[in-house]
Coordinates of C-alpha atoms in Angstrom, one line a residue:
M1 CA 0.0 0.1 -0.1
G2 CA 2.5 2.6 0.6
D3 CA 4.5 2.0 -2.6
I4 CA 1.1 3.1 -4.3
Y5 CA 1.3 6.6 -2.4
A6 CA 5.2 6.9 -2.7
N7 CA 4.8 6.5 -6.5
A8 CA 1.6 8.3 -7.3
Q9 CA 2.2 11.7 -8.6
R10 CA -0.3 13.3 -6.6
V11 CA -2.5 12.1 -3.8
L12 CA -6.2 13.4 -3.4
V13 CA -7.4 14.7 -0.1
W14 CA -11.4 14.4 -0.3
I15 CA -13.1 16.2 2.2
G16 CA -16.5 15.6 1.3
E17 CA -19.1 17.7 0.0
D18 CA -19.3 21.6 0.2
C19 CA -22.6 21.6 2.0
N20 CA -22.3 25.3 3.5
N21 CA -21.1 26.7 0.0
E22 CA -17.9 28.2 1.8
A23 CA -15.1 26.2 0.5
A24 CA -14.0 28.5 -2.6
E25 CA -13.8 31.2 0.2
C26 CA -12.2 29.1 2.9
F27 CA -9.6 28.3 0.5
E28 CA -8.8 31.6 -0.5
L29 CA -8.8 32.8 3.0
V30 CA -6.0 30.1 3.5
E31 CA -4.0 31.2 0.6
K32 CA -4.3 35.1 1.4
T33 CA -3.1 34.7 4.8
N34 CA -0.3 32.6 3.6
V35 CA 1.0 35.3 1.5
Y36 CA 1.1 37.6 4.4
L37 CA 3.0 35.4 6.3
T38 CA 5.4 33.7 4.0
G39 CA 6.3 37.3 3.1
K40 CA 7.2 38.3 6.6
F41 CA 8.9 35.0 6.9
L42 CA 11.3 35.6 4.2
Q43 CA 11.7 39.1 5.3
Y44 CA 12.8 38.0 8.8
Q45 CA 13.9 34.5 8.1
S46 CA 12.9 33.2 11.0
V47 CA 9.4 32.5 12.3
D48 CA 10.7 33.6 15.6
N49 CA 12.0 36.7 14.6
I50 CA 8.9 38.1 12.6
P51 CA 7.4 41.5 14.9
P52 CA 3.9 40.9 16.9
I53 CA 1.1 40.9 14.0
P54 CA -0.4 44.6 13.9
Y55 CA -3.8 43.5 13.9
H56 CA -5.0 47.1 13.6
D57 CA -3.8 47.6 9.9
R58 CA -6.2 44.5 9.0
S59 CA -3.4 42.6 7.7
I60 CA -5.0 39.5 8.6
N61 CA -8.6 38.9 8.5
L62 CA -9.9 38.9 12.2
D63 CA -13.7 37.9 11.4
T64 CA -14.3 34.9 13.6
K65 CA -17.0 33.5 11.3
K66 CA -14.4 33.6 8.3
W67 CA -12.2 31.3 10.3
D68 CA -15.3 29.2 11.7
M69 CA -14.9 28.0 8.0
V70 CA -11.4 26.8 8.1
R71 CA -12.3 25.4 11.6
R72 CA -15.3 23.2 9.8
L73 CA -12.5 22.1 7.2
T74 CA -10.2 21.1 9.8
D75 CA -12.9 19.3 11.9
S76 CA -13.6 16.8 9.0
E77 CA -13.6 13.2 9.8
W78 CA -10.8 12.6 7.5
F79 CA -8.4 14.2 9.6
D80 CA -9.0 12.1 12.5
R81 CA -8.0 8.8 10.5
V82 CA -4.7 7.0 11.3
W83 CA -4.3 5.2 7.7
V84 CA -4.1 8.7 6.2
L85 CA -1.0 9.7 8.1
Q86 CA 1.2 7.4 6.1
E87 CA -1.0 8.3 2.5
I88 CA 0.2 11.9 3.0
G89 CA 3.5 11.3 4.5
L90 CA 4.8 9.4 1.2
A91 CA 2.8 11.8 -1.0
R92 CA 5.1 13.7 -3.3
S93 CA 2.2 16.0 -4.1
A94 CA -1.3 16.3 -2.3
M95 CA -4.4 18.3 -3.1
I96 CA -7.5 18.8 -1.3
C97 CA -10.6 18.5 -2.7
Y98 CA -13.5 19.7 -1.1
G99 CA -16.9 19.9 -3.1
K100 CA -15.8 21.3 -6.3
A101 CA -12.9 23.6 -4.9
T102 CA -9.4 22.6 -4.7
M103 CA -6.2 23.7 -2.7
A104 CA -2.5 22.3 -2.3
W105 CA -2.3 20.3 0.7
S106 CA 0.8 22.4 1.6
Q107 CA -1.3 25.4 1.9
L108 CA -3.3 24.4 4.8
V109 CA -0.1 22.7 6.5
E110 CA 1.9 26.3 6.0
L111 CA -0.8 28.2 8.2
M112 CA -1.3 25.0 10.6
L113 CA 2.5 25.8 11.2
F114 CA 2.2 29.5 11.7
I115 CA -0.5 29.2 13.8
S116 CA 1.2 26.7 16.3
Y117 CA 4.5 28.7 16.2
R118 CA 3.3 32.0 16.9
T119 CA 1.1 32.6 20.2
D120 CA -0.4 35.9 18.8
L121 CA -1.7 34.2 15.8
T122 CA -3.5 31.7 17.7
L123 CA -5.5 34.0 19.6
A124 CA -6.3 35.5 16.3
V125 CA -7.5 32.4 14.3
N126 CA -8.0 29.8 17.3
N127 CA -8.0 26.5 15.4
S128 CA -7.3 23.5 17.5
K129 CA -6.3 21.3 14.9
A130 CA -3.1 23.3 14.5
A131 CA -0.9 21.8 17.2
P132 CA -1.9 18.3 16.1
I133 CA -0.8 19.0 12.6
W134 CA 2.2 20.6 13.8
E135 CA 2.8 17.5 15.8
V136 CA 2.4 14.7 13.1
F137 CA 4.1 17.0 10.8
E138 CA 7.3 17.1 12.8
D139 CA 6.9 13.7 14.2
V140 CA 5.7 11.4 11.4
W141 CA 5.5 13.1 8.3
C142 CA 9.0 14.6 8.1
S143 CA 10.5 11.3 9.5
F144 CA 9.5 9.6 6.0
G145 CA 12.3 11.3 4.4
N146 CA 11.1 11.0 0.6
K147 CA 13.0 13.8 -1.1
V148 CA 10.4 14.9 -3.6
T149 CA 7.3 16.0 -1.4
W150 CA 4.9 18.5 -1.3
R151 CA 6.8 19.4 2.3
N152 CA 9.3 21.2 0.1
E153 CA 6.5 23.5 -1.8
L154 CA 6.3 26.5 1.0
P155 CA 8.9 28.6 2.6
L156 CA 8.1 27.7 6.1
T157 CA 7.1 24.4 5.5
R158 CA 10.4 23.6 3.6
S159 CA 12.5 25.3 6.2
L160 CA 11.0 22.8 9.0
N161 CA 11.1 19.8 6.6
K162 CA 14.1 18.2 8.4
V163 CA 14.5 14.6 9.9
S164 CA 15.5 15.0 13.5
G165 CA 17.1 12.1 14.2
H166 CA 16.0 8.5 13.9
Q167 CA 12.3 8.4 14.3
T168 CA 11.3 4.9 15.9
L169 CA 8.3 3.1 15.8
I170 CA 7.4 3.8 19.4
D171 CA 7.8 7.6 18.4
I172 CA 5.7 7.1 15.6
L173 CA 3.0 5.4 17.9
A174 CA 3.4 7.8 20.4
A175 CA 2.5 11.0 18.0
T176 CA 0.1 9.2 16.2
R177 CA -2.0 8.0 19.5
P178 CA -5.4 11.0 18.9
Y179 CA -5.8 9.4 15.6
K180 CA -8.9 6.3 15.0
A181 CA -8.9 3.1 13.8
T182 CA -11.7 0.6 13.4
D183 CA -9.4 -2.1 13.8
Q184 CA -7.1 -1.5 16.8
R185 CA -4.4 -3.5 15.1
D186 CA -4.3 -1.0 12.5
R187 CA -2.7 1.6 15.0
V188 CA 0.7 -0.6 14.2
Y189 CA -0.1 -1.7 10.9
A190 CA -0.9 1.4 9.2
F191 CA 3.1 2.4 9.6
I192 CA 4.4 -0.8 8.2
S193 CA 6.0 1.4 5.2
H194 CA 7.5 3.6 7.6
P195 CA 11.3 3.7 7.5
S196 CA 11.4 2.9 11.3
V197 CA 9.9 -0.7 10.0
A198 CA 10.6 -1.0 6.4
N199 CA 14.4 -1.8 5.6
G200 CA 13.6 -2.0 2.3
T201 CA 11.1 -2.7 -0.5
R202 CA 10.5 -6.5 0.2
R203 CA 7.9 -7.9 2.6
D204 CA 10.4 -10.0 4.0
D205 CA 13.0 -7.0 4.9
R206 CA 10.0 -5.5 7.4
T207 CA 10.7 -5.8 11.1
I208 CA 6.9 -5.7 11.8
I209 CA 4.5 -7.7 9.3
A210 CA 1.1 -7.5 9.6
D211 CA -0.9 -10.7 10.7
Y212 CA -4.5 -10.2 11.5
S213 CA -4.6 -13.8 13.2
K214 CA -2.3 -12.2 16.2
S215 CA -4.6 -10.9 19.0
L216 CA -4.8 -7.2 20.2
D217 CA -2.7 -8.0 23.4
S218 CA -0.2 -10.2 22.0
I219 CA 0.7 -7.5 18.9
Y220 CA 1.1 -4.8 21.5
L221 CA 3.2 -6.9 23.8
E222 CA 5.3 -7.7 20.8
I223 CA 5.7 -3.7 19.8
A224 CA 6.7 -3.2 23.5
I225 CA 9.5 -6.0 23.4
H226 CA 10.6 -4.9 19.9
G227 CA 11.0 -1.5 21.3
L228 CA 13.1 -2.3 24.7
E229 CA 15.0 -4.6 22.2
T230 CA 15.9 -2.3 19.3
D231 CA 15.0 1.6 20.4
K232 CA 18.2 3.8 21.3
N233 CA 16.2 5.3 23.9
P234 CA 14.2 2.2 25.3
W235 CA 12.9 3.7 28.3
T236 CA 10.2 5.7 26.1
V237 CA 8.5 2.2 25.9
L238 CA 7.2 3.1 29.6
S239 CA 7.2 7.2 29.1
T240 CA 4.7 6.4 26.5
V241 CA 2.1 4.4 28.7
D242 CA -1.0 6.6 29.2
H243 CA -3.7 4.5 30.9
K244 CA -7.5 5.5 30.2
P245 CA -9.7 5.6 33.6
N246 CA -10.5 2.4 34.9
S247 CA -7.8 0.8 32.4
P248 CA -7.5 -3.5 32.8
S249 CA -3.8 -2.5 32.7
L250 CA -4.0 -0.8 36.5
S251 CA -6.3 -3.9 37.8
G252 CA -3.6 -6.8 36.9
Q253 CA -5.6 -8.0 33.8
R254 CA -2.9 -7.0 31.7
P255 CA 1.0 -5.8 32.0
S256 CA 0.7 -2.2 33.1
W257 CA 4.1 -1.5 31.4
V258 CA 3.1 -2.1 28.2
P259 CA 1.4 0.9 26.0
R260 CA -1.9 0.8 24.6
W261 CA -2.0 2.4 21.8
D262 CA -5.9 1.6 21.7
E263 CA -6.7 3.6 24.8
G264 CA -6.7 7.0 23.0
W265 CA -4.9 10.1 23.7
Y266 CA -5.0 11.8 27.3
R267 CA -1.7 13.6 27.7
Y268 CA 1.2 15.2 26.3
W269 CA 4.4 12.8 26.6
L270 CA 6.9 14.5 28.8
G271 CA 10.0 12.5 28.0
Y272 CA 11.0 13.3 24.7
P273 CA 14.2 11.8 24.2
S274 CA 15.2 15.2 22.7
M275 CA 14.3 17.1 26.1
W276 CA 17.2 18.2 28.4
Y277 CA 16.0 15.7 31.1
R278 CA 18.6 13.4 32.6
A279 CA 16.8 11.9 36.0
G280 CA 18.1 8.6 35.7
G281 CA 21.9 9.9 34.6
N282 CA 23.4 10.8 31.5
S283 CA 24.0 7.5 29.7
T284 CA 20.7 6.0 28.3
G285 CA 23.1 3.1 27.5
S286 CA 22.9 2.3 31.3
F287 CA 18.6 1.4 30.9
N288 CA 18.8 -2.5 31.1
A289 CA 15.2 -4.3 31.0
R290 CA 14.6 -7.8 30.9
V291 CA 11.2 -9.2 29.6
N292 CA 9.8 -12.4 30.9
E293 CA 7.6 -13.2 28.1
T294 CA 5.7 -16.1 29.9
E295 CA 4.6 -13.7 32.8
A296 CA 4.7 -10.8 30.9
T297 CA 7.0 -9.1 33.6
L298 CA 9.4 -6.4 33.2
Q299 CA 12.6 -6.3 35.5
I300 CA 14.8 -2.7 35.5
Q301 CA 17.7 -1.4 37.7
G302 CA 16.3 1.5 39.6
T303 CA 15.7 3.7 43.0
I304 CA 12.5 4.2 44.9
L305 CA 12.8 7.5 46.0
D306 CA 10.1 8.6 47.9
V307 CA 6.1 8.3 48.6
I308 CA 3.3 10.7 47.4
I309 CA 1.4 12.2 50.1
W310 CA -0.5 14.9 48.5
I311 CA -2.1 15.4 45.0
S312 CA -4.4 18.1 43.2
R313 CA -7.2 17.4 41.2
T314 CA -7.0 16.4 37.4
F315 CA -6.4 19.3 35.2
A316 CA -8.7 19.5 32.3
W317 CA -7.9 21.3 28.9
D318 CA -10.8 23.9 29.2
N319 CA -9.2 24.9 32.8
L320 CA -5.9 25.6 31.5
E321 CA -6.6 27.8 28.4
L322 CA -5.6 31.3 28.9
E323 CA -9.0 32.6 28.6
H324 CA -10.4 30.0 31.0
Q325 CA -7.5 30.7 33.5
V326 CA -8.6 34.4 33.6
I327 CA -11.7 33.5 35.0
E328 CA -11.0 30.0 36.8
A329 CA -7.4 30.6 37.9
P330 CA -6.9 27.1 38.4
V331 CA -3.0 27.3 38.7
Q332 CA -2.7 30.2 40.8
N333 CA -5.4 28.7 43.2
L334 CA -3.6 25.6 43.5
W335 CA -1.1 27.8 44.6
Q336 CA -2.6 29.2 47.1
Q337 CA -4.1 26.2 48.4
L338 CA -0.9 24.8 48.9
E339 CA 0.5 28.2 51.1
Q340 CA -2.7 27.7 53.0
Q341 CA -2.0 24.0 53.6
G342 CA 1.5 24.9 54.4
L343 CA 2.6 21.5 52.8
G344 CA 6.5 21.2 53.7
T345 CA 9.1 22.1 50.8
L346 CA 12.6 21.4 50.3
Y347 CA 12.8 24.3 48.1
G348 CA 13.9 27.2 50.5
Q349 CA 12.1 28.9 53.6
S350 CA 10.6 31.8 52.0
S351 CA 7.3 31.7 50.0
Q352 CA 9.0 33.3 47.2
D353 CA 11.1 30.5 46.8
C354 CA 8.6 28.0 47.3
E355 CA 6.7 29.7 44.4
Y356 CA 9.6 30.0 42.0
A357 CA 9.8 25.9 42.6
F358 CA 6.1 25.7 41.9
S359 CA 6.2 28.0 38.9
L360 CA 8.8 25.6 37.5
T361 CA 7.0 22.2 38.1
V362 CA 3.7 23.6 36.4
V363 CA 5.6 23.9 33.1
A364 CA 7.5 20.8 33.6
G365 CA 10.7 23.1 34.0
R366 CA 10.1 24.4 30.4
A367 CA 11.5 27.6 29.3
V368 CA 9.7 29.5 26.2
D369 CA 12.5 27.3 24.0
D370 CA 11.7 24.3 25.7
G371 CA 15.1 24.5 27.6
P372 CA 15.7 24.3 31.2
A373 CA 14.2 27.6 32.8
E374 CA 16.1 27.1 36.0
D375 CA 19.4 28.1 34.0
N376 CA 18.1 31.7 33.8
P377 CA 15.9 32.7 37.1
D378 CA 15.7 36.1 36.6
L379 CA 14.1 35.7 33.0
H380 CA 11.9 33.1 34.4
R381 CA 10.5 34.8 37.3
S382 CA 9.9 37.8 34.7
I383 CA 7.7 35.7 32.8
Y384 CA 6.2 34.4 35.4
Q385 CA 5.4 37.9 36.8
E386 CA 3.9 39.0 33.7
Y387 CA 1.8 35.5 33.2
K388 CA 0.3 36.5 36.6
N389 CA -0.1 40.2 35.3
L390 CA -1.6 39.4 32.3
L391 CA -4.3 37.2 34.1
N392 CA -5.0 40.1 36.4
W393 CA -5.1 42.5 33.8
R394 CA -7.5 40.5 31.7
K395 CA -10.0 39.7 34.5
R396 CA -10.1 43.3 35.4
S397 CA -10.7 44.6 31.7
S398 CA -13.3 42.0 31.4
N399 CA -15.3 43.9 34.6
E400 CA -13.7 47.4 34.0
P401 CA -13.4 48.2 30.0
T402 CA -11.5 51.2 30.7
A403 CA -8.7 49.3 32.9
K404 CA -5.4 50.7 32.1
R405 CA -2.9 48.1 31.3
P406 CA 0.2 47.9 33.2
E407 CA 3.4 48.8 31.5
M408 CA 5.5 45.4 31.9
R409 CA 6.1 44.9 28.0
R410 CA 9.7 44.8 26.8
Q411 CA 11.2 43.5 23.9
M412 CA 13.5 40.4 24.4
S413 CA 14.9 38.5 21.5
G414 CA 12.5 39.9 19.1
E415 CA 9.5 38.7 21.2
T416 CA 7.4 40.8 23.9
L417 CA 7.3 39.6 27.3
E418 CA 3.8 39.0 27.1
M419 CA 4.3 36.7 24.2
N420 CA 6.7 34.6 26.2
A421 CA 4.0 34.8 29.1
R422 CA 1.2 33.6 26.8
T423 CA 3.9 30.5 25.7
Y424 CA 4.5 30.2 29.2
A425 CA 0.7 29.7 29.8
R426 CA 0.7 27.0 26.8
N427 CA 3.6 25.0 28.4
Q428 CA 1.5 24.8 31.5
L429 CA -1.1 23.2 29.2
R430 CA 1.2 20.8 27.6
S431 CA 2.7 19.8 31.1
L432 CA -0.6 19.6 33.3
F433 CA -3.2 18.3 31.0
N434 CA -4.8 15.5 32.4
R435 CA -2.3 15.1 35.1
R436 CA -2.4 15.7 39.0
F437 CA 0.5 18.0 40.8
F438 CA 1.5 16.1 44.1
I439 CA 4.1 16.4 46.7
T440 CA 6.0 13.7 48.1
S441 CA 6.7 13.3 51.7
R442 CA 10.4 14.7 51.5
G443 CA 8.7 17.9 50.1
Y444 CA 9.4 17.4 46.4
Y445 CA 6.7 18.8 43.9
G446 CA 5.7 16.9 40.7
I447 CA 3.3 16.4 38.3
G448 CA 2.0 13.0 37.1
H449 CA -0.7 10.9 35.1
R450 CA -4.1 11.1 36.4
S451 CA -4.2 7.6 37.6
L452 CA -1.9 8.6 40.8
E453 CA -3.1 8.5 44.2
A454 CA -1.8 9.1 47.5
G455 CA 0.9 6.4 48.8
D456 CA 1.9 5.7 45.0
L457 CA 5.8 6.0 44.9
S458 CA 8.2 7.8 42.9
A459 CA 11.2 5.8 41.0
V460 CA 13.9 6.6 39.0
F461 CA 14.8 3.9 36.3
K462 CA 18.8 4.2 35.7
G463 CA 19.4 5.4 32.2
A464 CA 15.6 6.7 31.7
N465 CA 15.4 10.5 31.7
V466 CA 12.5 11.1 33.4
P467 CA 11.2 9.6 36.7
F468 CA 8.1 7.0 37.2
V469 CA 5.2 6.5 39.1
L470 CA 4.6 3.0 40.6
R471 CA 2.4 1.5 42.9
K472 CA 3.0 -1.4 44.9
A473 CA 1.3 -4.7 43.3
P474 CA -1.1 -6.7 45.7
P475 CA 0.1 -10.0 46.6
H476 CA -1.3 -13.0 44.1
K477 CA -3.9 -15.2 45.5
Q478 CA -1.8 -18.1 44.5
I479 CA 1.8 -17.4 44.0
G480 CA 2.5 -14.0 46.2
H481 CA 4.4 -11.6 44.7
A482 CA 7.8 -10.4 46.3
S483 CA 7.9 -6.7 47.4
D484 CA 9.5 -5.4 44.2
H485 CA 6.6 -5.9 42.1
Y486 CA 4.7 -3.0 41.0
R487 CA 2.6 -1.6 38.6
L488 CA 3.7 1.2 36.3
I489 CA 1.2 4.6 36.4
G490 CA 3.3 6.5 34.2
E491 CA 6.1 9.1 33.9
S492 CA 6.5 11.8 35.9
Y493 CA 8.2 15.5 36.2
I494 CA 9.8 15.8 39.8
H495 CA 11.6 19.1 40.5
G496 CA 14.8 18.9 41.6
I497 CA 15.9 15.7 40.3
M498 CA 15.2 15.8 36.4
R499 CA 19.3 16.1 35.9
G500 CA 20.2 13.0 38.1
E501 CA 20.7 15.2 41.4
R502 CA 19.5 12.3 43.5
L503 CA 20.6 9.4 41.7
G504 CA 22.4 7.3 44.3
E505 CA 21.3 9.5 47.1
R506 CA 21.0 7.8 50.6
D507 CA 18.8 9.9 53.2
D508 CA 16.5 8.4 55.9
G509 CA 13.1 10.0 55.6
P510 CA 10.5 10.2 57.8
H511 CA 8.1 7.8 55.6
I512 CA 11.1 5.7 53.5
R513 CA 13.3 3.3 54.9
R514 CA 16.7 3.3 54.2
S515 CA 17.0 0.1 52.2
V516 CA 14.2 1.6 49.7
F517 CA 16.6 4.4 48.4
A518 CA 19.2 1.7 47.7
E519 CA 19.4 0.7 43.6
E520 CA 17.5 -2.7 43.2
T521 CA 15.9 -4.8 40.7
I522 CA 12.2 -3.4 40.3
T523 CA 9.6 -5.8 38.4
L524 CA 7.0 -4.3 36.6
I525 CA 4.0 -6.5 36.0

């Protein structure tokens, strides 16, 4: 199937009938907006260097009803299907067909990339599909590496058409988790023509072969083992575990450490190999996992760090969007709750020190460029303060139309402090969505999967870049389990250990026995 799309002169993307008679106008809006944006991109040679868009001169259409046409286009069911990702990734050229209107596929992707990279444009256009298209562009389409491609047709798309390292099958499956498949085995089989699987054109050269006689459980276990054995960052198999509510994986009905690609998408992945995190040390080669296929267990060397004693509620998407934060202030309310409860912390004696650690934790330590924000504390504090000012001003202005905006803006690297504050809010959404904030017995701040509970344990696996949350497994009714048997709840961020600061530390805490801190063999079931 992959050969058909790779060798076709053009792939047609059929959206459906133009029931609202708006397709031509919709495509014209996309193309005109791209003319302005690509002009600016070529002028300034970087999407980041383009000055804030001057909406007052109507360079971009701000009519929300017009942009609703583009939203309806990207809300088409076509954009949700997993099989189309390979079809587009391999295409030399692609054309969108919407009723009788047509437009180059690259035009839509170019606009979605601009929206994703520019927070000021995001506010004007407000298309929820921009981020998913950007992510699948970078993580999947570019990784096909085909030289003749629609990705070279327009300036921004062409500049970003780079294969960032070797994308593994685990990377691809994680990136495409939000997409739909009728047969859940196709979440794997839809990518058998991807370079991570296909070592050549012959079927026998592929590391994964479609076999619909196999059960879903056996296929997903096979993919997990394949990732642990062949991925240069094998711990990413564990980092992509994302349990749905009441998942059978959490109740012992199937292995908790095997990613379930059929359980949808519930949160952004923290442990990208390209991130600066090194919780398990600087050598990824030191990660050593042994699989017992008969019992479907996994043994890893690691260290149990601490016990989680307090957790927040789960953060929802709507709560974290900036416009909703103005009304509900979920993050600021959480900080006020922590202050009132007086939960202990090891980050300092003053409230300012603790809030600084808190402000880093809720964005998983990310700076606006995804680097470590703690490397420039003054800049981070300025951005965090502007974020709070922005929320306060927008709240006041909704009640007082004449409220004067605080004069806090200044230029930094071609962007205003306000734009960085908006990026900070977006990083909160990426980090906190469908996660809980937690505190450990020793006072560490962290964020983890929504399934975590008080009493769960934080752990670091040797060689893995992020810490994980584990839950002690109850004894087996017949054979019992040793004390080192756990269920994997998911990856986490814990402020203060993300660079391996606590690897090998031995310290007696009030809730943790000294022996727990020693490196040990941890068995995941």
